[in-house]
Amino acid sequence: MTRQIKVVFLREPRRALERKNRRGFTLIELMIVVAIIGILAGVAIPQYQDYIARSQFAEGMSLASGQKAGVIDSFAAAGTCPNNASAAVGGVPVASAIKGSYVQSVTTGGTASDAGGCTIIAKFKDEGITRGLLGKQVTLTMGNADGGSVTWQCESSADKRYVPQACAKASESGKTTTTTG
């Protein structure tokens, strides 16, 4: 003869146990989510800061490049490099008028020769900008290529992480990279 034992569970303690387990699981999930967010932030924030710095450097390149036509025209007309330090010269505005959110001024000058030699220098501000660009500059130097076309050589004193490849290679190797335009 077999005996059957009947086990009766009370519903209240069972529900309380389930609720307690659910709370613990939720806390573990929350801790995992916080850890994942921390890891993502640790990777994303430096990448975003580099992106911001590159866009700030791009402003300097853009403002400097905007003066190329005026420098070329002035050089072609007068045979000298325009010096805009104190006044506008031949289509190139005075240096203090060429500025941006991150660029203090864009000056033109240099020593003219048959090979070019005119320079355009964009100087970054000393505050309110990424550390690697504080007070740094980007220099475009005009040169003559075969066939009478003009080339531009780029160099920069800025942190190489923020400088475009063409300009960065020229700056770190001491050689110049030319771009036409």
Tab-separated table of C-alpha atoms in Angstrom:
chain	number	residue	atom	x	y	z
A	1	MET	CA	0.000	0.000	0.000
A	2	THR	CA	1.388	3.352	-0.991
A	3	ARG	CA	0.771	6.467	0.815
A	4	GLN	CA	0.304	9.749	-0.863
A	5	ILE	CA	1.555	12.834	0.779
A	6	LYS	CA	-0.041	16.021	-0.180
A	7	VAL	CA	2.069	19.158	0.043
A	8	VAL	CA	0.252	22.418	0.276
A	9	PHE	CA	2.041	25.707	-0.415
A	10	LEU	CA	0.691	28.875	0.865
A	11	ARG	CA	0.317	31.471	-1.857
A	12	GLU	CA	1.514	34.474	0.135
A	13	PRO	CA	5.045	33.279	0.986
A	14	ARG	CA	5.487	32.105	-2.603
A	15	ARG	CA	4.524	35.512	-3.994
A	16	ALA	CA	6.781	37.277	-1.541
A	17	LEU	CA	9.674	35.040	-2.616
A	18	GLU	CA	8.990	35.732	-6.312
A	19	ARG	CA	8.867	39.467	-5.674
A	20	LYS	CA	12.141	39.343	-3.785
A	21	ASN	CA	13.804	37.426	-6.625
A	22	ARG	CA	12.496	39.884	-9.197
A	23	ARG	CA	13.925	42.848	-7.296
A	24	GLY	CA	17.345	41.231	-7.137
A	25	PHE	CA	17.315	40.432	-10.825
A	26	THR	CA	16.341	44.009	-11.644
A	27	LEU	CA	19.243	45.333	-9.582
A	28	ILE	CA	21.689	43.072	-11.422
A	29	GLU	CA	20.303	44.216	-14.762
A	30	LEU	CA	20.672	47.834	-13.693
A	31	MET	CA	24.287	47.279	-12.663
A	32	ILE	CA	25.064	45.657	-16.020
A	33	VAL	CA	23.453	48.526	-17.927
A	34	VAL	CA	25.427	51.097	-15.924
A	35	ALA	CA	28.657	49.199	-16.630
A	36	ILE	CA	27.892	49.026	-20.363
A	37	ILE	CA	27.106	52.755	-20.477
A	38	GLY	CA	30.384	53.470	-18.681
A	39	ILE	CA	32.366	51.428	-21.198
A	40	LEU	CA	30.630	53.065	-24.155
A	41	ALA	CA	31.204	56.533	-22.698
A	42	GLY	CA	34.867	55.705	-22.118
A	43	VAL	CA	35.249	54.979	-25.826
A	44	ALA	CA	32.841	57.535	-27.284
A	45	ILE	CA	33.883	60.671	-25.393
A	46	PRO	CA	37.533	60.701	-26.590
A	47	GLN	CA	36.373	59.968	-30.145
A	48	TYR	CA	33.920	62.845	-29.981
A	49	GLN	CA	36.619	65.175	-28.621
A	50	ASP	CA	38.875	64.229	-31.564
A	51	TYR	CA	35.982	64.899	-33.937
A	52	ILE	CA	35.466	68.355	-32.407
A	53	ALA	CA	39.192	69.153	-32.663
A	54	ARG	CA	39.320	68.058	-36.307
A	55	SER	CA	36.360	70.276	-37.124
A	56	GLN	CA	38.101	73.184	-35.375
A	57	PHE	CA	41.233	72.532	-37.450
A	58	ALA	CA	39.084	72.371	-40.585
A	59	GLU	CA	37.918	75.917	-39.871
A	60	GLY	CA	41.550	77.076	-39.955
A	61	MET	CA	42.197	75.242	-43.217
A	62	SER	CA	39.027	76.666	-44.731
A	63	LEU	CA	39.816	80.259	-43.774
A	64	ALA	CA	43.412	79.916	-45.011
A	65	SER	CA	42.333	78.253	-48.252
A	66	GLY	CA	39.845	81.051	-48.844
A	67	GLN	CA	42.762	83.450	-49.278
A	68	LYS	CA	44.550	81.435	-51.982
A	69	ALA	CA	42.903	83.225	-54.916
A	70	GLY	CA	43.713	86.694	-53.528
A	71	VAL	CA	47.336	85.741	-52.898
A	72	ILE	CA	47.709	84.258	-56.391
A	73	ASP	CA	46.099	87.321	-58.010
A	74	SER	CA	48.261	89.745	-56.040
A	75	PHE	CA	51.409	87.761	-56.799
A	76	ALA	CA	50.541	87.611	-60.503
A	77	ALA	CA	49.773	91.343	-60.701
A	78	ALA	CA	52.559	92.804	-58.555
A	79	GLY	CA	55.149	90.025	-58.428
A	80	THR	CA	55.172	90.269	-54.642
A	81	CYS	CA	53.431	88.434	-51.863
A	82	PRO	CA	50.613	90.431	-50.276
A	83	ASN	CA	51.230	91.312	-46.625
A	84	ASN	CA	47.889	91.836	-44.923
A	85	ALA	CA	49.199	92.304	-41.372
A	86	SER	CA	48.042	95.924	-41.113
A	87	ALA	CA	45.926	96.610	-44.205
A	88	ALA	CA	43.972	94.876	-46.947
A	89	VAL	CA	46.115	94.155	-50.003
A	90	GLY	CA	44.986	93.255	-53.521
A	91	GLY	CA	41.857	91.280	-52.734
A	92	VAL	CA	43.134	89.917	-49.410
A	93	PRO	CA	41.380	91.454	-46.364
A	94	VAL	CA	43.362	92.693	-43.360
A	95	ALA	CA	44.453	89.772	-41.136
A	96	SER	CA	42.281	90.735	-38.157
A	97	ALA	CA	39.162	90.663	-40.362
A	98	ILE	CA	39.719	87.024	-41.314
A	99	LYS	CA	38.760	85.123	-38.182
A	100	GLY	CA	36.392	82.457	-37.022
A	101	SER	CA	35.141	80.765	-33.901
A	102	TYR	CA	38.507	79.056	-33.363
A	103	VAL	CA	40.859	81.062	-35.599
A	104	GLN	CA	42.350	84.306	-34.303
A	105	SER	CA	43.607	85.628	-37.654
A	106	VAL	CA	44.812	84.666	-41.119
A	107	THR	CA	47.909	86.500	-42.301
A	108	THR	CA	49.521	86.484	-45.707
A	109	GLY	CA	53.096	87.325	-46.559
A	110	GLY	CA	56.320	85.615	-47.476
A	111	THR	CA	59.131	86.286	-49.893
A	112	ALA	CA	58.273	86.140	-53.557
A	113	SER	CA	60.486	84.249	-55.954
A	114	ASP	CA	60.087	82.489	-59.269
A	115	ALA	CA	59.172	79.391	-57.271
A	116	GLY	CA	56.437	81.173	-55.329
A	117	GLY	CA	57.123	81.583	-51.631
A	118	CYS	CA	53.978	83.410	-50.541
A	119	THR	CA	52.493	82.085	-47.309
A	120	ILE	CA	49.080	82.030	-45.693
A	121	ILE	CA	49.114	81.420	-41.935
A	122	ALA	CA	45.973	80.681	-39.929
A	123	LYS	CA	46.659	81.138	-36.209
A	124	PHE	CA	44.339	79.371	-33.785
A	125	LYS	CA	43.050	81.139	-30.677
A	126	ASP	CA	44.751	80.856	-27.296
A	127	GLU	CA	41.539	79.935	-25.455
A	128	GLY	CA	38.180	78.306	-26.074
A	129	ILE	CA	39.632	75.634	-28.330
A	130	THR	CA	40.957	72.081	-28.029
A	131	ARG	CA	44.293	71.887	-26.146
A	132	GLY	CA	46.151	70.411	-29.119
A	133	LEU	CA	45.289	73.514	-31.159
A	134	LEU	CA	45.827	76.264	-28.563
A	135	GLY	CA	47.984	78.961	-30.167
A	136	LYS	CA	49.039	76.631	-32.994
A	137	GLN	CA	48.959	77.471	-36.673
A	138	VAL	CA	48.564	76.005	-40.126
A	139	THR	CA	50.763	77.368	-42.916
A	140	LEU	CA	50.079	77.127	-46.629
A	141	THR	CA	53.085	77.974	-48.825
A	142	MET	CA	52.652	78.732	-52.499
A	143	GLY	CA	54.896	77.074	-55.046
A	144	ASN	CA	55.027	76.941	-58.821
A	145	ALA	CA	54.622	73.615	-60.572
A	146	ASP	CA	55.524	72.701	-64.126
A	147	GLY	CA	53.330	74.345	-66.721
A	148	GLY	CA	52.730	77.498	-64.671
A	149	SER	CA	50.182	76.020	-62.274
A	150	VAL	CA	50.299	76.881	-58.596
A	151	THR	CA	50.749	74.335	-55.817
A	152	TRP	CA	50.265	74.747	-52.102
A	153	GLN	CA	52.375	73.091	-49.415
A	154	CYS	CA	50.770	72.543	-46.044
A	155	GLU	CA	52.449	72.431	-42.633
A	156	SER	CA	51.060	72.700	-39.132
A	157	SER	CA	52.348	72.967	-35.576
A	158	ALA	CA	49.110	71.455	-34.229
A	159	ASP	CA	48.830	68.029	-32.613
A	160	LYS	CA	49.097	65.571	-35.510
A	161	ARG	CA	45.931	63.711	-34.414
A	162	TYR	CA	43.861	66.670	-35.544
A	163	VAL	CA	45.635	67.475	-38.809
A	164	PRO	CA	44.410	66.004	-42.129
A	165	GLN	CA	46.705	63.322	-43.561
A	166	ALA	CA	48.115	65.410	-46.413
A	167	CYS	CA	49.191	68.163	-44.047
A	168	ALA	CA	50.250	65.829	-41.213
A	169	LYS	CA	52.595	63.806	-43.430
A	170	ALA	CA	54.284	66.995	-44.565
A	171	SER	CA	54.668	68.323	-41.027
A	172	GLU	CA	56.097	65.181	-39.411
A	173	SER	CA	58.513	64.210	-42.179
A	174	GLY	CA	59.801	67.696	-42.868
A	175	LYS	CA	58.803	67.222	-46.488
A	176	THR	CA	56.011	69.137	-48.084
A	177	THR	CA	52.865	67.803	-49.600
A	178	THR	CA	51.516	69.743	-52.507
A	179	THR	CA	47.955	70.351	-53.454
A	180	THR	CA	46.876	72.324	-56.448
A	181	GLY	CA	44.296	75.034	-56.228
